[in-house]
Short mmCIF file of N, CA and C in Angstrom, two decimals:
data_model
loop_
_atom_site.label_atom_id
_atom_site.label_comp_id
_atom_site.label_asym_id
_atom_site.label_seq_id
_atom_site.Cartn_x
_atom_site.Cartn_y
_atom_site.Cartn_z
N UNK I 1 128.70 46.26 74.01
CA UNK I 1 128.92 47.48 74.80
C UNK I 1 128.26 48.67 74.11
N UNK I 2 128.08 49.41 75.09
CA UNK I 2 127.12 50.84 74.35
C UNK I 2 127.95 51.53 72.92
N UNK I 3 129.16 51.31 73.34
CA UNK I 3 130.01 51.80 72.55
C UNK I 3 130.58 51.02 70.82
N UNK I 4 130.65 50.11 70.65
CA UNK I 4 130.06 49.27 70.07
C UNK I 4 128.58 49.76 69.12
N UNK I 5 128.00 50.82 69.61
CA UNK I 5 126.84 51.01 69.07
C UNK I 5 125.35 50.27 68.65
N UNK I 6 125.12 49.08 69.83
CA UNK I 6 124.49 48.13 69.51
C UNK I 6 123.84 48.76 70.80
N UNK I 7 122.51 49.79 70.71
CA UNK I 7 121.46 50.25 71.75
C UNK I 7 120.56 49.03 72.14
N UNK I 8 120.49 48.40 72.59
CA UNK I 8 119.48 47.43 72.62
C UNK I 8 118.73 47.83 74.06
N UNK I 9 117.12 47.71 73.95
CA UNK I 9 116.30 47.69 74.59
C UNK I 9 115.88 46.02 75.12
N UNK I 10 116.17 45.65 76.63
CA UNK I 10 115.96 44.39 76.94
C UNK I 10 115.17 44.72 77.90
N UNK I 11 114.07 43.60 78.27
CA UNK I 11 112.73 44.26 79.26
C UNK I 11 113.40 43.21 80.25
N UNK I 12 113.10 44.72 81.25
CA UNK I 12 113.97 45.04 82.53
C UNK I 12 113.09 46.14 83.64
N UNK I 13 111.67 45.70 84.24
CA UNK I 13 111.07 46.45 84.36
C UNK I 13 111.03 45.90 86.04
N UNK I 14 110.97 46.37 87.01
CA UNK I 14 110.70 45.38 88.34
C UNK I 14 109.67 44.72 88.23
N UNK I 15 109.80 43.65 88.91
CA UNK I 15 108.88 41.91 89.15
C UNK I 15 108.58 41.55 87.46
N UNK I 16 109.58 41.73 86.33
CA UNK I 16 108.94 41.21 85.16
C UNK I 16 109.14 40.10 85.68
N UNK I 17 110.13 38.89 86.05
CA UNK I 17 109.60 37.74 86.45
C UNK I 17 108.72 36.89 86.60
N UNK I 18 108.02 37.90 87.67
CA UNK I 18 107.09 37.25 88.65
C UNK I 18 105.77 37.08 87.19
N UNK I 19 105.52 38.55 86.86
CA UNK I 19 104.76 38.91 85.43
C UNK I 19 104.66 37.61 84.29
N UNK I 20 106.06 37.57 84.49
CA UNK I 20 106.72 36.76 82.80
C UNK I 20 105.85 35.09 83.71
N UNK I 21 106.27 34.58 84.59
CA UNK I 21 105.69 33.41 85.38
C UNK I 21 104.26 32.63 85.17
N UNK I 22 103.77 34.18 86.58
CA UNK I 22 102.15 34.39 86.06
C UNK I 22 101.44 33.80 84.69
N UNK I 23 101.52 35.10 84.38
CA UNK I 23 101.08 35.10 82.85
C UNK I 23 101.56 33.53 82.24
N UNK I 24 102.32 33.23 82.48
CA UNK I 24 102.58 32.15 81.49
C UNK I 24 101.35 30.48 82.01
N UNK I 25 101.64 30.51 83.06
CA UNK I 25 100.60 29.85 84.11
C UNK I 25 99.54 29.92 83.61
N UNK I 26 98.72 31.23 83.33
CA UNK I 26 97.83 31.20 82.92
C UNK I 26 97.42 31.65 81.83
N UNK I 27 98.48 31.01 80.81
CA UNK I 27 98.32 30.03 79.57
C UNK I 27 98.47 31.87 78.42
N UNK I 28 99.05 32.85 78.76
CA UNK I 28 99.39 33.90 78.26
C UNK I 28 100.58 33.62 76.79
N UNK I 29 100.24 33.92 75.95
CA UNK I 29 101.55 33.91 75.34
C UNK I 29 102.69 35.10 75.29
N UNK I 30 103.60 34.65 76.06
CA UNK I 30 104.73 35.56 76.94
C UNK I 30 105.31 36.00 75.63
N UNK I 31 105.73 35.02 74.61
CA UNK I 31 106.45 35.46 73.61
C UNK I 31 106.49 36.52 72.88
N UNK I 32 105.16 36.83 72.24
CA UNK I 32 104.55 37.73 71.73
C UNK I 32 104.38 38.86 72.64
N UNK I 33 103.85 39.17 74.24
CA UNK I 33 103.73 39.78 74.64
C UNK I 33 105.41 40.34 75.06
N UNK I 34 106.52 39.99 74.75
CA UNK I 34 107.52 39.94 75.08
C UNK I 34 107.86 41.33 73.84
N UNK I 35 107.76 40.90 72.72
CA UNK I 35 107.58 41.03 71.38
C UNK I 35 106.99 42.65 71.64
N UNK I 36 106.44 43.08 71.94
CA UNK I 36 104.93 44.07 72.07
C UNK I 36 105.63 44.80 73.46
N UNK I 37 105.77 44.69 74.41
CA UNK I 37 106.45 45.03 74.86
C UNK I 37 108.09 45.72 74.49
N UNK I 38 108.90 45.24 73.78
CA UNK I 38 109.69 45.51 73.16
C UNK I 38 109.62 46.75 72.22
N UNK I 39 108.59 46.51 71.33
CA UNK I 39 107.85 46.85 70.35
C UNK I 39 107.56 48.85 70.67
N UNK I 40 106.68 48.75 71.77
CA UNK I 40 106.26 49.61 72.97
C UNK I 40 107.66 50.39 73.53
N UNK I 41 108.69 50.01 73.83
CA UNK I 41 109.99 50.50 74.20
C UNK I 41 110.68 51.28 73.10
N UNK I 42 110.34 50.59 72.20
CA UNK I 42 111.25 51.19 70.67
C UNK I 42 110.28 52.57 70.53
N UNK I 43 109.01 52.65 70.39
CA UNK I 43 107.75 53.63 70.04
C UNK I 43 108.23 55.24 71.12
N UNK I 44 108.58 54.57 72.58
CA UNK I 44 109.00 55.25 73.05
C UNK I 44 110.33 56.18 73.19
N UNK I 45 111.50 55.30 72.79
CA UNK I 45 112.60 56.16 72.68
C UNK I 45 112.53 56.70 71.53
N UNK I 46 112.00 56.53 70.22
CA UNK I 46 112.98 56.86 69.06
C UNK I 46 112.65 58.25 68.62
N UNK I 47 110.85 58.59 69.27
CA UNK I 47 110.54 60.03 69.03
C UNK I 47 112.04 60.96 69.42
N UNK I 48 112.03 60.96 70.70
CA UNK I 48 112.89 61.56 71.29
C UNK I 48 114.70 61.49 70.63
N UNK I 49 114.50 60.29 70.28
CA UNK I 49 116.16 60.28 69.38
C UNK I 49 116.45 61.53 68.51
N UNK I 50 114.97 61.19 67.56
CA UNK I 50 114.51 61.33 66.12
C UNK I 50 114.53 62.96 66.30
N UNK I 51 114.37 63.50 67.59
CA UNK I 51 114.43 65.01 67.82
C UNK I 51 115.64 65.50 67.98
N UNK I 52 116.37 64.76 68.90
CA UNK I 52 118.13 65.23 69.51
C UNK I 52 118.61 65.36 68.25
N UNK I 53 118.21 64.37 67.18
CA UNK I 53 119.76 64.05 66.21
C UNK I 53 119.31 65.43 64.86
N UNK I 54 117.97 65.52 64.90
CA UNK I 54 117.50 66.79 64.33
C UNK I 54 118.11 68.05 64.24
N UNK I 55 119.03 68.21 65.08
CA UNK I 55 120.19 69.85 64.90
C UNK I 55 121.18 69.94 64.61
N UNK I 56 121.64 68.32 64.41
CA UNK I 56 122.96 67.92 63.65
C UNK I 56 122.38 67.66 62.42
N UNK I 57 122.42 68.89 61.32
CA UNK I 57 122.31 68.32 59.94
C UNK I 57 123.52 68.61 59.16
N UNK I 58 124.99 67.44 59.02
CA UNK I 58 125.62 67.89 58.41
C UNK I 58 125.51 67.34 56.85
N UNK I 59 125.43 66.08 56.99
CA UNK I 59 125.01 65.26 55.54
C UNK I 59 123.44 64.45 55.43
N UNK I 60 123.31 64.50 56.81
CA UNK I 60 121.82 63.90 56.96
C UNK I 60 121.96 62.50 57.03
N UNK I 61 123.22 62.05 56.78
CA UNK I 61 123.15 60.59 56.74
C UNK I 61 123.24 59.82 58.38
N UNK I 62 123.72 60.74 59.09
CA UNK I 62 123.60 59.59 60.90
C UNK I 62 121.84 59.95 61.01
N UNK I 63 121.23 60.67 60.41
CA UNK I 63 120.04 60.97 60.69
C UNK I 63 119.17 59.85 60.04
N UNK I 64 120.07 59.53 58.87
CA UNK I 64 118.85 58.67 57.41
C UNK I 64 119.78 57.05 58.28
N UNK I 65 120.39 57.57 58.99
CA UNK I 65 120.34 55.64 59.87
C UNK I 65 119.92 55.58 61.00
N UNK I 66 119.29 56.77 61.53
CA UNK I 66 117.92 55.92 62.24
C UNK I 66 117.35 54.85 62.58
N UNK I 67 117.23 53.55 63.62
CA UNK I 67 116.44 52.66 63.10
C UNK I 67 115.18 53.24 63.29
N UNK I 68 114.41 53.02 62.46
CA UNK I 68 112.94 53.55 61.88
C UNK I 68 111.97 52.17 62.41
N UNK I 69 112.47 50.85 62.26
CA UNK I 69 111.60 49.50 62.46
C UNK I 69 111.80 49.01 63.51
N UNK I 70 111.01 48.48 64.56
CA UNK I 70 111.38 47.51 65.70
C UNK I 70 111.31 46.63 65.18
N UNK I 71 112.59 45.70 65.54
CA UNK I 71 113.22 44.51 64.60
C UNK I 71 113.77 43.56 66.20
N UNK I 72 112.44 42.66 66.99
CA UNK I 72 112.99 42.51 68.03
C UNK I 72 113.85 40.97 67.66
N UNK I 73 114.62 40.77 68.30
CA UNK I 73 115.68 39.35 67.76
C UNK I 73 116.15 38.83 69.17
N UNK I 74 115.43 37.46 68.91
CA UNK I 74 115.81 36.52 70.27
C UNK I 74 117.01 36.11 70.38
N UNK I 75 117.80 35.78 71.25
CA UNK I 75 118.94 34.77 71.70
C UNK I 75 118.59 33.71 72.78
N UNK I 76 118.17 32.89 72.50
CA UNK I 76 118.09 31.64 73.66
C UNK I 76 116.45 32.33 73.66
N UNK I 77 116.21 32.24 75.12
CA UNK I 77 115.11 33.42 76.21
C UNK I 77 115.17 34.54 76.16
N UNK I 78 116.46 35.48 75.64
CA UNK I 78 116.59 36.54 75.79
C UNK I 78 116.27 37.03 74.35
N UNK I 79 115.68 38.55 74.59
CA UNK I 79 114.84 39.45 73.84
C UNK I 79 115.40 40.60 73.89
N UNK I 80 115.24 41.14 72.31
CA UNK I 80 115.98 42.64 72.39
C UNK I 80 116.11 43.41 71.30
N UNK I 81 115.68 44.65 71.50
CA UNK I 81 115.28 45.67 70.24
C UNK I 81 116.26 46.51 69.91
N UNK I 82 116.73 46.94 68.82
CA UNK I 82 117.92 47.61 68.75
C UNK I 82 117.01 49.39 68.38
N UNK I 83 117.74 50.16 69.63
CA UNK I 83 116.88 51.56 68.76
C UNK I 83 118.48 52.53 68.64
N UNK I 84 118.53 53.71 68.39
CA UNK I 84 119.09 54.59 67.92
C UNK I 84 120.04 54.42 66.58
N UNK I 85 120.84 54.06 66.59
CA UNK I 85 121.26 54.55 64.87
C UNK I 85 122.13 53.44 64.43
N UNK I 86 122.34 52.83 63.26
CA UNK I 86 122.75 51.66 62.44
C UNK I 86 124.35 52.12 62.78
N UNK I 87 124.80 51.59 63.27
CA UNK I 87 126.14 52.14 62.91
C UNK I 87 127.06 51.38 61.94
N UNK I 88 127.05 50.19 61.52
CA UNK I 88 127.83 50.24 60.21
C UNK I 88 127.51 50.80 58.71
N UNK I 89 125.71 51.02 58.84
CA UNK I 89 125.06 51.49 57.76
C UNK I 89 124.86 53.56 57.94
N UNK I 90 126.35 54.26 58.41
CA UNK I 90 126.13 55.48 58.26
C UNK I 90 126.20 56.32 59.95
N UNK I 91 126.05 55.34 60.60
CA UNK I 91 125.42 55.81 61.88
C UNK I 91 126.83 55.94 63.05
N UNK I 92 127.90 55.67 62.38
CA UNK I 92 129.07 56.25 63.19
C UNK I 92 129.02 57.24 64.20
N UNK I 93 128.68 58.53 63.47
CA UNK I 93 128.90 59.91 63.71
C UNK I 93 127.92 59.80 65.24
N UNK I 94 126.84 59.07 64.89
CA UNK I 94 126.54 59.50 66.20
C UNK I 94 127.05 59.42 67.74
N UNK I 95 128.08 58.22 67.48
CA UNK I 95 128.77 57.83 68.65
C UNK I 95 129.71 59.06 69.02
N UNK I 96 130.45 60.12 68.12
CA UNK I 96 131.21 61.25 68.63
C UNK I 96 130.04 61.85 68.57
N UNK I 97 128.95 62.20 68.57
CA UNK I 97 128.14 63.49 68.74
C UNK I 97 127.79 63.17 69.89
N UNK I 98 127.47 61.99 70.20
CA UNK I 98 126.88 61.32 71.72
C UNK I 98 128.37 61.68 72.56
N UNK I 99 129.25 61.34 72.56
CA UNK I 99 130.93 61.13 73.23
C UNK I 99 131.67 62.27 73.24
N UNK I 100 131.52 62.81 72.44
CA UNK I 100 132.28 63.88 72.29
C UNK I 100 133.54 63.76 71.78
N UNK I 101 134.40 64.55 70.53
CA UNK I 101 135.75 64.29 70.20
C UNK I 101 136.59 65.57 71.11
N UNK I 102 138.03 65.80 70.90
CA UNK I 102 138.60 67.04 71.68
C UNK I 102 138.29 68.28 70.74
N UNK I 103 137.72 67.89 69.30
CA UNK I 103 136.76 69.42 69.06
C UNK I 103 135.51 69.90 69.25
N UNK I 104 134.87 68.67 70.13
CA UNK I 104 133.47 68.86 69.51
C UNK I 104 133.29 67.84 70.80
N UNK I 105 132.03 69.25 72.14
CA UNK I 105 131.44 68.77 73.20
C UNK I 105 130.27 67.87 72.92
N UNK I 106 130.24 66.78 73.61
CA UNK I 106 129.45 65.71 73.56
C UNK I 106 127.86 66.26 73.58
N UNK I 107 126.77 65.54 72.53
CA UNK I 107 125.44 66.07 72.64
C UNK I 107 125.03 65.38 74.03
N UNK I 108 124.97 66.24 75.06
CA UNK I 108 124.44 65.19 76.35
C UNK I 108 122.90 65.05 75.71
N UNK I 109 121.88 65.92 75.14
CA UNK I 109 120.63 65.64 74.71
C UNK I 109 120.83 64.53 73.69
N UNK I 110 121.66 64.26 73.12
CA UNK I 110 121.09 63.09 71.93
C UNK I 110 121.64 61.80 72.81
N UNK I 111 122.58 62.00 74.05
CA UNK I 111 123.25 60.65 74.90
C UNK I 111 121.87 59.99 75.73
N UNK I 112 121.65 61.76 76.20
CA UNK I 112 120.22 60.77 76.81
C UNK I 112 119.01 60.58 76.46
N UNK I 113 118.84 60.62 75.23
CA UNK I 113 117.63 60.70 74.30
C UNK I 113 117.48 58.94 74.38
N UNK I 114 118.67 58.40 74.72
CA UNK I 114 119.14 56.79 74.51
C UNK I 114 119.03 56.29 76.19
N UNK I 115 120.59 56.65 76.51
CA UNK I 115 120.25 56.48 77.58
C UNK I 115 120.37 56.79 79.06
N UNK I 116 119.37 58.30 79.03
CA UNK I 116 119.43 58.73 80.49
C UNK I 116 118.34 58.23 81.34
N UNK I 117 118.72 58.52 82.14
CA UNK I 117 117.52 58.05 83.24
C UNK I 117 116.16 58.56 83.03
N UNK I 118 115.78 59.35 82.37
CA UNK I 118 114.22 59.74 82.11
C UNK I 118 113.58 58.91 81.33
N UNK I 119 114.72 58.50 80.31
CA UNK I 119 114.44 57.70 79.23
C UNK I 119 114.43 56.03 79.86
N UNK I 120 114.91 55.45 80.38
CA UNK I 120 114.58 54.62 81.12
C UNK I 120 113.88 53.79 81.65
N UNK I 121 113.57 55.25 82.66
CA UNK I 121 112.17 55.12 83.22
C UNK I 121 110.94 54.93 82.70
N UNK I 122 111.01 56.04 81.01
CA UNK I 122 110.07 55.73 80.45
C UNK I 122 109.41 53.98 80.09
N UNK I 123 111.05 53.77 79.57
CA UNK I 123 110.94 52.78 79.13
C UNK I 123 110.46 51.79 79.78
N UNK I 124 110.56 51.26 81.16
CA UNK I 124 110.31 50.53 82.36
C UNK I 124 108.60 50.63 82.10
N UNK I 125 108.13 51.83 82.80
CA UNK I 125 106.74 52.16 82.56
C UNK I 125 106.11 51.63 81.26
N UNK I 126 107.08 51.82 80.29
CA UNK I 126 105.93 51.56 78.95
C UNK I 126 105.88 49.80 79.18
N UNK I 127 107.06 49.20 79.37
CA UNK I 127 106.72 47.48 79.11
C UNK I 127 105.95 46.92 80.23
N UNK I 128 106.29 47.50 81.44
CA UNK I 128 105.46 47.28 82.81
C UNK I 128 103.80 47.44 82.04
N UNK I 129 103.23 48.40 81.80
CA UNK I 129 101.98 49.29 81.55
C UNK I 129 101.74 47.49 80.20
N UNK I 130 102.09 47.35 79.45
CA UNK I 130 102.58 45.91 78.35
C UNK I 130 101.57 44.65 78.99
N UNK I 131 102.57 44.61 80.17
CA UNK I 131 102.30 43.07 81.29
C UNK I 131 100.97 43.89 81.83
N UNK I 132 100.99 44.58 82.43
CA UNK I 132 99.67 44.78 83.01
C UNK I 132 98.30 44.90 82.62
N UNK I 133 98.55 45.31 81.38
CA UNK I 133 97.05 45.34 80.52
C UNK I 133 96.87 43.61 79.84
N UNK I 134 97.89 43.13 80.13
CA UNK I 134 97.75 41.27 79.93
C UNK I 134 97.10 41.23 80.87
N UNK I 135 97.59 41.06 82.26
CA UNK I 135 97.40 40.57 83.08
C UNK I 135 95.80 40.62 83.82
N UNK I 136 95.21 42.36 83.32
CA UNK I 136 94.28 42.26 83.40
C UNK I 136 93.19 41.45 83.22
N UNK I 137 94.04 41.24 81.69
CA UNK I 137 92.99 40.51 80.36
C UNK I 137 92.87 39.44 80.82
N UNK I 138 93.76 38.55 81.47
CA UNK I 138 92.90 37.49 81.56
C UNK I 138 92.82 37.15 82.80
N UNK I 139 93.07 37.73 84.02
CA UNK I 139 91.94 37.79 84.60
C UNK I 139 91.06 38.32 85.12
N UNK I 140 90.44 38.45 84.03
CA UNK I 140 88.78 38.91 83.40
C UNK I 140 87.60 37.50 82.76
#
């Protein structure tokens, strides 16, 4: 659960399917492009994290747990990148800065730096934009 603090980025873009299929048919390696895609999702949110969490400097430490690496980790078929902040390694705080406690109004900019709908979208676009420059490639 979001709450839980486990952000994971899973590619979720319309017709990846059909994409993931294709491509594989014609002999694509999905895995890797799976990988890269993922990869591509993380590149995209974390600028934007890496800015929200920037005005909360109280110890610097929800800031210094950042994930900094796309570290994508399979289960079965399923694929998935963890971005915004470590939370057993420091990264607590961000869940009340994101949530809000009864002293302290929730950062809606650092909630949706993760996950609002702009961010999203981005994200969609960036792994879509992934499959498609495959898809080009080979067939070419």
């Amino acid at each position: 659960s979001e709450m839980a603090g486990k952000n994971k980025q899973t590619i979720n873009f319309t017709g990846n399917r059909e994409y993931m299929e294709k491509l594989e048919r014609l002999g694509s390696d999905t895995k890797a492009l799976t990988e890269k895609a993922l990869k591509e999702s993380f590149d995209t949110v974390t600028p934007g994290i890496e800015a929200a969490i920037k005005s909360h400097k109280f110890t610097g430490d929800t800031e210094a747990s950042l994930v900094k690496n796309a570290d994508v980790k399979w289960a079965g078929t399923q694929a998935s990148v963890e971005v915004g902040f470590d939370i057993p390694h420091g990264g607590l705080p961000s869940v009340f800065l994101m949530y809000g406690t009864p002293r302290m109004k929730p950062d809606m900019n650092l909630y949706n730096s993760i996950y609002g709908s702009a961010t999203k979208s981005k994200v969609r676009k960036a792994q879509q934009a992934v499959f498609e420059e495959e898809m080009r490639r080979v067939m070419n």
